[in-house]
mmCIF file of C-alpha atoms in Angstrom:
data_model
loop_
_atom_site.group_PDB
_atom_site.id
_atom_site.type_symbol
_atom_site.label_atom_id
_atom_site.label_comp_id
_atom_site.label_asym_id
_atom_site.label_seq_id
_atom_site.Cartn_x
_atom_site.Cartn_y
_atom_site.Cartn_z
ATOM 1 C CA MET J 960 126.213 49.982 169.416
ATOM 2 C CA ILE J 961 123.199 47.908 170.379
ATOM 3 C CA VAL J 962 122.347 46.579 166.932
ATOM 4 C CA PRO J 963 124.657 46.215 163.938
ATOM 5 C CA LEU J 964 124.733 49.119 161.532
ATOM 6 C CA GLU J 965 123.709 46.846 158.669
ATOM 7 C CA HIS J 966 120.320 46.184 160.235
ATOM 8 C CA VAL J 967 119.678 49.885 160.734
ATOM 9 C CA LEU J 968 120.606 50.507 157.116
ATOM 10 C CA ILE J 969 118.343 47.691 155.938
ATOM 11 C CA VAL J 970 115.386 49.190 157.811
ATOM 12 C CA ALA J 971 116.198 52.638 156.427
ATOM 13 C CA GLY J 972 116.500 51.231 152.917
ATOM 14 C CA LEU J 973 113.176 49.419 153.138
ATOM 15 C CA MET J 974 111.484 52.547 154.409
ATOM 16 C CA PHE J 975 113.051 54.624 151.642
ATOM 17 C CA GLY J 976 111.809 52.088 149.106
ATOM 18 C CA LEU J 977 108.283 52.297 150.500
ATOM 19 C CA GLY J 978 108.322 56.088 150.236
ATOM 20 C CA PHE J 979 109.710 55.900 146.717
ATOM 21 C CA ALA J 980 107.020 53.429 145.701
ATOM 22 C CA CYS J 981 104.418 55.776 147.151
ATOM 23 C CA VAL J 982 105.765 58.706 145.122
ATOM 24 C CA LEU J 983 105.810 56.639 141.935
ATOM 25 C CA ALA J 984 102.525 54.790 142.312
ATOM 26 C CA ARG J 985 100.083 57.202 143.924
ATOM 27 C CA ARG J 986 98.426 59.873 141.831
ATOM 28 C CA SER J 987 97.199 62.238 144.538
ATOM 29 C CA LEU J 988 99.460 65.196 145.268
ATOM 30 C CA ILE J 989 98.970 64.790 149.029
ATOM 31 C CA MET J 990 100.031 61.142 148.877
ATOM 32 C CA ILE J 991 103.092 62.065 146.810
ATOM 33 C CA LEU J 992 104.098 64.536 149.529
ATOM 34 C CA ILE J 993 103.556 61.846 152.181
ATOM 35 C CA GLY J 994 105.905 59.587 150.216
ATOM 36 C CA VAL J 995 108.529 62.342 150.232
ATOM 37 C CA GLU J 996 108.137 62.605 154.028
ATOM 38 C CA VAL J 997 108.686 58.870 154.398
ATOM 39 C CA MET J 998 111.849 59.047 152.284
ATOM 40 C CA ILE J 999 113.226 61.958 154.321
ATOM 41 C CA ASN J 1000 112.612 60.051 157.543
ATOM 42 C CA ALA J 1001 114.398 57.009 156.174
ATOM 43 C CA VAL J 1002 117.404 59.201 155.431
ATOM 44 C CA GLY J 1003 117.249 60.531 158.988
ATOM 45 C CA LEU J 1004 117.253 57.000 160.367
ATOM 46 C CA ALA J 1005 120.328 56.133 158.317
ATOM 47 C CA LEU J 1006 122.079 59.282 159.579
ATOM 48 C CA VAL J 1007 121.305 58.565 163.230
ATOM 49 C CA GLY J 1008 122.449 54.974 162.834
ATOM 50 C CA ALA J 1009 125.712 56.096 161.284
ATOM 51 C CA SER J 1010 126.137 58.658 164.059
ATOM 52 C CA ALA J 1011 125.791 55.919 166.682
ATOM 53 C CA PHE J 1012 128.148 53.618 164.757
ATOM 54 C CA TRP J 1013 131.040 56.082 164.561
ATOM 55 C CA HIS J 1014 130.353 57.698 167.951
ATOM 56 C CA ASN J 1015 130.165 61.042 166.208
ATOM 57 C CA ILE J 1016 127.473 63.647 166.725
ATOM 58 C CA ASP J 1017 127.585 65.100 163.210
ATOM 59 C CA GLY J 1018 124.919 62.747 161.882
ATOM 60 C CA GLN J 1019 122.403 63.835 164.477
ATOM 61 C CA LEU J 1020 123.125 67.500 163.759
ATOM 62 C CA LEU J 1021 122.477 66.791 160.099
ATOM 63 C CA VAL J 1022 119.126 65.251 161.030
ATOM 64 C CA VAL J 1023 118.126 68.447 162.823
ATOM 65 C CA LEU J 1024 119.040 70.526 159.779
ATOM 66 C CA LEU J 1025 117.099 68.016 157.672
ATOM 67 C CA MET J 1026 114.029 68.534 159.855
ATOM 68 C CA ALA J 1027 114.229 72.295 159.412
ATOM 69 C CA LEU J 1028 114.571 71.917 155.650
ATOM 70 C CA THR J 1029 111.661 69.474 155.625
ATOM 71 C CA SER J 1030 109.400 71.911 157.408
ATOM 72 C CA ALA J 1031 110.299 74.579 154.840
ATOM 73 C CA GLU J 1032 109.650 72.141 151.990
ATOM 74 C CA VAL J 1033 106.326 71.012 153.429
ATOM 75 C CA SER J 1034 105.059 74.523 154.040
ATOM 76 C CA ILE J 1035 105.764 75.684 150.519
ATOM 77 C CA SER J 1036 104.600 72.486 148.844
ATOM 78 C CA LEU J 1037 101.306 72.479 150.755
ATOM 79 C CA ALA J 1038 100.812 76.098 149.746
ATOM 80 C CA MET J 1039 101.352 74.920 146.156
ATOM 81 C CA VAL J 1040 98.788 72.160 146.696
ATOM 82 C CA VAL J 1041 96.215 74.685 147.875
ATOM 83 C CA TYR J 1042 97.000 76.937 144.914
ATOM 84 C CA LEU J 1043 96.748 74.121 142.367
ATOM 85 C CA ASN J 1044 93.508 72.882 143.903
ATOM 86 C CA ARG J 1045 92.100 76.381 143.626
ATOM 87 C CA ARG J 1046 93.078 76.585 139.974
ATOM 88 C CA LYS J 1047 91.825 73.275 138.674
ATOM 89 C CA GLY J 1048 89.674 71.860 141.434
ATOM 90 C CA THR J 1049 91.471 68.523 141.519
ATOM 91 C CA LEU J 1050 94.580 67.064 143.119
ATOM 92 C CA ASP J 1051 95.151 64.328 140.562
ATOM 93 C CA ALA J 1052 98.746 64.614 139.392
ATOM 94 C CA ASP J 1053 97.758 63.613 135.848
ATOM 95 C CA ALA J 1054 95.623 66.747 135.546
ATOM 96 C CA TYR J 1055 98.743 68.902 135.586
ATOM 97 C CA ASN J 1056 100.364 67.591 132.439
ATOM 98 C CA GLU J 1057 100.557 70.752 130.371
ATOM 99 C CA MET J 1058 102.990 73.585 130.839
ATOM 100 C CA LYS J 1059 100.975 76.488 129.530
ATOM 101 C CA GLY J 1060 100.733 79.063 132.280
ATOM 102 C CA MET Q 365 116.615 43.178 175.392
ATOM 103 C CA THR Q 366 117.060 46.587 173.819
ATOM 104 C CA ALA Q 367 118.014 44.948 170.531
ATOM 105 C CA ALA Q 368 114.737 42.987 170.536
ATOM 106 C CA ILE Q 369 112.844 46.234 171.141
ATOM 107 C CA PHE Q 370 114.691 47.729 168.185
ATOM 108 C CA TYR Q 371 113.548 44.945 165.870
ATOM 109 C CA ILE Q 372 109.951 45.129 167.111
ATOM 110 C CA LEU Q 373 109.927 48.894 166.580
ATOM 111 C CA SER Q 374 111.450 48.533 163.117
ATOM 112 C CA ALA Q 375 108.719 46.091 162.140
ATOM 113 C CA ALA Q 376 106.104 48.448 163.568
ATOM 114 C CA ALA Q 377 107.534 51.420 161.661
ATOM 115 C CA LEU Q 378 107.675 49.507 158.384
ATOM 116 C CA LEU Q 379 104.161 48.114 158.855
ATOM 117 C CA ALA Q 380 102.787 51.554 159.667
ATOM 118 C CA THR Q 381 104.495 53.019 156.607
ATOM 119 C CA LEU Q 382 103.137 50.240 154.426
ATOM 120 C CA MET Q 383 99.635 50.847 155.747
ATOM 121 C CA ALA Q 384 100.084 54.599 155.249
ATOM 122 C CA ILE Q 385 101.058 54.443 151.592
ATOM 123 C CA THR Q 386 98.259 52.055 150.652
ATOM 124 C CA ARG Q 387 95.339 53.941 152.213
ATOM 125 C CA LYS Q 388 92.742 55.542 149.971
ATOM 126 C CA ASN Q 389 91.702 58.077 152.584
ATOM 127 C CA PRO Q 390 94.517 60.608 153.164
ATOM 128 C CA VAL Q 391 93.472 61.153 156.780
ATOM 129 C CA HIS Q 392 94.035 57.465 157.522
ATOM 130 C CA ALA Q 393 97.393 57.685 155.767
ATOM 131 C CA VAL Q 394 98.450 60.588 157.971
ATOM 132 C CA ILE Q 395 97.371 58.779 161.144
ATOM 133 C CA TYR Q 396 99.384 55.685 160.179
ATOM 134 C CA LEU Q 397 102.339 57.888 159.358
ATOM 135 C CA VAL Q 398 102.166 59.409 162.842
ATOM 136 C CA HIS Q 399 102.440 55.864 164.200
ATOM 137 C CA ALA Q 400 105.487 55.291 162.027
ATOM 138 C CA PHE Q 401 107.081 58.484 163.324
ATOM 139 C CA PHE Q 402 106.474 57.499 166.937
ATOM 140 C CA ALA Q 403 108.157 54.144 166.343
ATOM 141 C CA LEU Q 404 111.004 55.918 164.562
ATOM 142 C CA ALA Q 405 111.417 58.316 167.484
ATOM 143 C CA LEU Q 406 111.834 55.374 169.849
ATOM 144 C CA ILE Q 407 114.421 53.873 167.486
ATOM 145 C CA PHE Q 408 116.292 57.182 167.569
ATOM 146 C CA PHE Q 409 116.233 57.024 171.362
ATOM 147 C CA ILE Q 410 117.644 53.504 171.316
ATOM 148 C CA LEU Q 411 120.406 54.645 168.976
ATOM 149 C CA GLY Q 412 121.486 57.309 171.466
ATOM 150 C CA ALA Q 413 119.772 60.413 170.075
ATOM 151 C CA PRO Q 414 117.225 61.518 172.700
ATOM 152 C CA LEU Q 415 117.007 65.083 171.445
ATOM 153 C CA VAL Q 416 116.408 63.994 167.859
ATOM 154 C CA ALA Q 417 113.747 61.599 169.145
ATOM 155 C CA ALA Q 418 111.968 64.432 170.939
ATOM 156 C CA TRP Q 419 112.087 66.608 167.846
ATOM 157 C CA GLU Q 420 110.848 63.783 165.677
ATOM 158 C CA VAL Q 421 107.709 63.697 167.813
ATOM 159 C CA ILE Q 422 107.365 67.470 168.196
ATOM 160 C CA ILE Q 423 108.176 68.585 164.661
ATOM 161 C CA TYR Q 424 107.162 65.667 162.454
ATOM 162 C CA ALA Q 425 104.260 64.094 164.301
ATOM 163 C CA GLY Q 426 103.174 67.304 165.990
ATOM 164 C CA ALA Q 427 103.660 70.015 163.400
ATOM 165 C CA ILE Q 428 104.119 68.667 159.892
ATOM 166 C CA MET Q 429 101.493 65.935 160.064
ATOM 167 C CA VAL Q 430 98.997 68.329 161.656
ATOM 168 C CA LEU Q 431 99.701 70.718 158.776
ATOM 169 C CA PHE Q 432 98.885 67.884 156.387
ATOM 170 C CA LEU Q 433 95.662 67.245 158.302
ATOM 171 C CA PHE Q 434 94.718 70.920 158.119
ATOM 172 C CA ILE Q 435 95.211 70.995 154.364
ATOM 173 C CA ILE Q 436 93.292 67.741 153.863
ATOM 174 C CA MET Q 437 90.394 69.053 155.915
ATOM 175 C CA MET Q 438 90.514 72.464 154.243
ATOM 176 C CA LEU Q 439 90.300 70.971 150.764
ATOM 177 C CA GLU Q 440 87.735 68.338 151.854
ATOM 178 C CA LEU Q 441 89.690 65.505 150.302
ATOM 179 C CA THR Q 442 88.259 62.687 152.377
ATOM 180 C CA PRO Q 443 86.013 60.460 150.307
ATOM 181 C CA GLY Q 444 82.763 59.616 152.013
ATOM 182 C CA GLU Q 445 83.482 55.927 152.079
ATOM 183 C CA ALA Q 446 81.046 53.419 153.477
ATOM 184 C CA ALA Q 447 82.353 51.192 156.241
ATOM 185 C CA ARG Q 448 83.209 47.796 154.774
ATOM 186 C CA GLY Q 449 83.649 44.629 156.726
ATOM 187 C CA PRO Q 450 83.443 44.196 160.466
ATOM 188 C CA GLY Q 451 84.771 46.937 162.690
ATOM 189 C CA TRP Q 452 87.644 44.975 164.188
ATOM 190 C CA GLN Q 453 89.153 44.537 160.726
ATOM 191 C CA ARG Q 454 89.576 48.276 160.354
ATOM 192 C CA TRP Q 455 90.685 48.835 163.938
ATOM 193 C CA ALA Q 456 93.068 45.898 164.263
ATOM 194 C CA PRO Q 457 96.150 47.485 162.587
ATOM 195 C CA VAL Q 458 95.831 50.705 164.570
ATOM 196 C CA ILE Q 459 95.392 48.890 167.873
ATOM 197 C CA LEU Q 460 98.272 46.530 167.081
ATOM 198 C CA LEU Q 461 100.624 49.382 166.174
ATOM 199 C CA SER Q 462 99.638 51.638 169.081
ATOM 200 C CA GLY Q 463 99.855 48.749 171.530
ATOM 201 C CA SER Q 464 103.277 47.643 170.364
ATOM 202 C CA ILE Q 465 104.605 51.205 170.514
ATOM 203 C CA VAL Q 466 103.229 51.792 174.014
ATOM 204 C CA VAL Q 467 104.559 48.448 175.270
ATOM 205 C CA CYS Q 468 107.994 49.202 173.794
ATOM 206 C CA THR Q 469 107.973 52.624 175.457
ATOM 207 C CA LEU Q 470 107.196 51.081 178.845
ATOM 208 C CA LEU Q 471 109.874 48.413 178.357
ATOM 209 C CA LEU Q 472 112.434 51.063 177.430
ATOM 210 C CA MET Q 473 111.508 53.100 180.494
ATOM 211 C CA THR Q 474 111.915 50.143 182.836
ATOM 212 C CA ALA Q 475 114.911 48.528 181.119
ATOM 213 C CA GLU Q 476 118.474 49.015 182.215
ATOM 214 C CA PRO Q 477 119.618 52.430 181.004
ATOM 215 C CA GLN Q 478 122.094 51.124 178.456
ATOM 216 C CA ALA Q 479 121.906 54.265 176.405
ATOM 217 C CA GLY Q 480 122.448 56.689 179.240
ATOM 218 C CA PRO Q 481 125.394 58.984 179.762
ATOM 219 C CA GLY Q 482 128.514 57.093 180.765
ATOM 220 C CA GLY Q 483 127.246 53.829 179.329
ATOM 221 C CA PRO Q 484 129.106 51.720 176.809
ATOM 222 C CA ASN Q 485 126.956 52.902 173.936
ATOM 223 C CA PHE Q 486 126.943 56.216 172.166
ATOM 224 C CA TYR Q 487 124.759 58.854 173.791
ATOM 225 C CA ALA Q 488 124.514 62.445 172.625
ATOM 226 C CA SER Q 489 123.624 64.647 175.573
ATOM 227 C CA PRO Q 490 121.827 67.931 174.881
ATOM 228 C CA ARG Q 491 124.980 69.747 175.979
ATOM 229 C CA ASP Q 492 127.142 68.095 173.303
ATOM 230 C CA PHE Q 493 124.342 68.615 170.851
ATOM 231 C CA GLY Q 494 124.023 72.340 171.403
ATOM 232 C CA TYR Q 495 127.774 72.751 171.410
ATOM 233 C CA GLY Q 496 128.106 71.040 168.060
ATOM 234 C CA LEU Q 497 125.095 72.729 166.522
ATOM 235 C CA PHE Q 498 125.789 76.318 167.504
ATOM 236 C CA LYS Q 499 129.570 76.276 167.488
ATOM 237 C CA GLU Q 500 130.725 74.026 164.671
ATOM 238 C CA TYR Q 501 127.659 74.345 162.472
ATOM 239 C CA ALA Q 502 126.573 77.903 163.267
ATOM 240 C CA LEU Q 503 126.786 78.887 159.599
ATOM 241 C CA ALA Q 504 124.494 76.005 158.606
ATOM 242 C CA VAL Q 505 121.982 77.112 161.251
ATOM 243 C CA GLU Q 506 122.003 80.621 159.810
ATOM 244 C CA ILE Q 507 121.517 79.334 156.277
ATOM 245 C CA VAL Q 508 118.633 77.127 157.404
ATOM 246 C CA SER Q 509 117.012 80.078 159.139
ATOM 247 C CA PHE Q 510 117.238 82.019 155.882
ATOM 248 C CA GLN Q 511 115.675 79.093 154.081
ATOM 249 C CA LEU Q 512 112.772 79.043 156.546
ATOM 250 C CA LEU Q 513 112.257 82.766 155.963
ATOM 251 C CA PHE Q 514 112.229 82.250 152.194
ATOM 252 C CA ALA Q 515 109.777 79.378 152.579
ATOM 253 C CA ALA Q 516 107.465 81.558 154.667
ATOM 254 C CA VAL Q 517 107.596 84.329 152.068
ATOM 255 C CA GLY Q 518 107.059 81.842 149.242
ATOM 256 C CA ALA Q 519 104.113 80.176 150.969
ATOM 257 C CA PHE Q 520 102.530 83.557 151.589
ATOM 258 C CA TYR Q 521 103.046 84.557 147.946
ATOM 259 C CA VAL Q 522 101.637 81.321 146.544
ATOM 260 C CA GLY Q 523 98.715 81.249 148.944
ATOM 261 C CA ARG Q 524 97.595 84.868 148.651
ATOM 262 C CA GLY Q 525 93.936 85.364 147.920
ATOM 263 C CA GLU Q 526 92.253 86.361 144.704
ATOM 264 C CA ARG Q 527 91.577 89.872 146.048
ATOM 265 C CA THR Q 528 95.242 90.562 146.716
ATOM 266 C CA ARG Q 529 96.140 89.227 143.296
ATOM 267 C CA ARG Q 530 93.666 91.476 141.548
ATOM 268 C CA ARG Q 531 94.909 94.462 143.496
ATOM 269 C CA ALA Q 532 98.458 93.610 142.476
ATOM 270 C CA ARG Q 533 97.388 93.604 138.820
ATOM 271 C CA GLY Q 534 95.810 97.010 139.313
ATOM 272 C CA ASP Q 535 92.239 96.264 138.213
ATOM 273 C CA GLU Q 536 90.586 96.525 141.588
ATOM 274 C CA ARG Q 537 87.885 99.031 141.306
#
């Protein structure tokens, strides 16, 4: 392995933290989804690093499945964003604080 | 050499992510995130996953981020912000990130192929990859394909127009 696994995990952890901060701090639904994307990519980096560390291909296969699941998640969540924007005319997450349908 | 490229690319990816999550304009955020994904794809290549690197560019930077851009443009979310400060201040991060990524790509192309097949480091060839994916994990592939189908149906249901909805309720006349 070219670099130690710890460094890969540190980078992945920092990136996950950035995505998590984005999800917690931003109030726009689009930015929350972008934070989720960042977190998923950090997980993929950790998986690829582990795959290279143990000389095992399973981690990379898991990343491919993760990409497929991410595309499903993004398609349905962006459809939800369009639907919510059509209903209330805003994408501020604080506007959706009641549960009455 | 390759280790130094890894650290440069990690810094570029983290910087691009930091810029992405602090932007007010969602279009700028998406563009910075594409930079982060390019840097991440090169890191994947260094770590011996060329196929995953290609899919990172094709699926994430090419498909998912463009989907984000479509939605942002469709909903007209971009605030009409006035340009503040001199131009180089706004362009400097983009040029720095793009330049570092391009330089790292060229260095990786000209460097000794440490991560090639038969080298000392781990390298997953497409042949091993397909063998593992469609032989050992064939059931997972099937389940994921079902999930994609459900997502397509769900997105169509959520995004159907007002006309279809009224017809479904039966008061279209």
